[in-house]
């Protein structure tokens, strides 16, 4: 969603801001802009454009923006919430005499009340945004101390924000603040940077402070000071970004999504490194060790997430029940937070989120905590809100995921869930013999994924056959039912072809009415104990002239007589099949979208981290 960068220092400000915007592109946006203070004229120079950053860059070249002598500036990518997508509503916002400029992520919930109050005082608004209201509230309090003005304004604000504000009256200062929307502060050698995402900080420095909700930071060229809204000074810990700059690059791949699909064997290796000792059948999960006693006695788990993370949770449920004998329920984070969930004594809630910033999941965590649950987090982003707000947790170590369609993070989430299920299983009835068997099999999964990736040309060919249709059905049973849901989500979100996932047995209760020669059905039909039943489901589709693409276990020759196309995956134990069955589905979606000429990394209307409800 929206992205922020602010920079103060002697390097090329305009260049750093622009590169920061490029790094934030993956989050999803519809317009972008930059504001700097011209050192020679002491004027605020602002440029905004609808559409891609490269449009903004071209206009910056035409307007001589790169020649401005400046030491401070802010920049923003906007994903519209209040007001349509146009240049006026794009950030940075500025006041009528161009003294102040602000960039803002989040939503000011009481902006209408404040707007009315300011209008009564004579303020004329030129945009439909909540951000302009916040800007004028700051201006209302602004005499000669920007930090005090921001502090005073924020005391009246209800809602979520990550902001950076600059003023030409104090050209050597930027003020940042956060509440519910991430803001990270980067400490360079002789410069400072504020951004909503470490990707925009990494080119400047590896040393960062993750600002907390209710913190405000005053940054000058020489120094910085972090305060609470009550003006108590904060001594914040400096962390090091441990992701390499190259992990934000595409390398030799045409898209981030293709790169990330191919990184999945390595994701498994990185996620298990130092944690799962396959030969001994041992697991060391330091992140959840502090709650070990609770893990041992808990009788119920609730797993929460959204989108792909919710699908990972559904698969996790099978593992917690199978390996750890623990009753497990899964809920959409947005549903959990607004109903009245029953939390039992000693219950554990697990929140899953790649970004660690999904607003619905954060809301659900807070609700679970109010109800007394111990909440564990599974996230990929170090220092993210979910990482900080949960009681304990496990990072994916998947490296940055840039493509909006989640792939390698999903595999990382599955890996962590499986490790947790086995870890908790060992505290209960899971024998060392069974643990060694699953360890032995799991160790082979990365190579088996490599083998599936080698079939990408064949999968591209199949994608070419189905992109002419408007709908697709995805079916799976047991632990592969959530994989069917995930396949359908991947397919629709990037190819814009409508797709639905179902547990295969449910087809006859409704969706079967849709089957005809124009409705391809993708069926996960691996050789497990439900194989005969899924073959029956395939026959039901064929009897209605539906086309079937089967994901089958290698050496299953018989399935060729039932399906139109067969994509083979290597054999493994039933419970581990999701790690393999999802790979062809990711590739099918990928090729359907690229063959249709779509931008898979930034599908329309979507954002990488969904920080609004
Ligand atoms: O960052 P999160 O894992 O919390 O994100 C949840 C969903 O927004 C995300 O998985 C979304 O569904 C992806 N676009 C799926 O590819």
PDB file of C-alpha atoms in Angstrom, residues 3 37 102 104 120 211 221 225 227 230 242 285 346 366 390 393 413 433 572 579:
ATOM      1  CA  UNK A   3       4.955   4.033   0.966  1.00  0.00           C
ATOM      2  CA  UNK A  37      13.392  22.187   0.111  1.00  0.00           C
ATOM      3  CA  UNK A 102       3.624  15.983   4.605  1.00  0.00           C
ATOM      4  CA  UNK A 104       1.181   9.993   5.320  1.00  0.00           C
ATOM      5  CA  UNK A 120     -14.892  27.062  10.587  1.00  0.00           C
ATOM      6  CA  UNK A 211       9.754   3.200  15.689  1.00  0.00           C
ATOM      7  CA  UNK A 221      21.456  16.705   9.826  1.00  0.00           C
ATOM      8  CA  UNK A 225      15.677  12.394  19.189  1.00  0.00           C
ATOM      9  CA  UNK A 227       9.976  10.935  22.122  1.00  0.00           C
ATOM     10  CA  UNK A 230       3.805  12.573  26.219  1.00  0.00           C
ATOM     11  CA  UNK A 242      20.330  -8.688   7.539  1.00  0.00           C
ATOM     12  CA  UNK A 285      12.708 -23.276  17.866  1.00  0.00           C
ATOM     13  CA  UNK A 346      -4.049 -21.859  28.083  1.00  0.00           C
ATOM     14  CA  UNK A 366      -5.128  -7.353  19.764  1.00  0.00           C
ATOM     15  CA  UNK A 390       3.060 -11.028  19.591  1.00  0.00           C
ATOM     16  CA  UNK A 393       7.170 -16.201  17.346  1.00  0.00           C
ATOM     17  CA  UNK A 413       4.939 -20.313   6.367  1.00  0.00           C
ATOM     18  CA  UNK A 433      10.440 -43.084  14.816  1.00  0.00           C
ATOM     19  CA  UNK A 572       6.228 -37.983  -0.822  1.00  0.00           C
ATOM     20  CA  UNK A 579       4.891 -28.393  -0.532  1.00  0.00           C
TER      21      UNK A 579
END
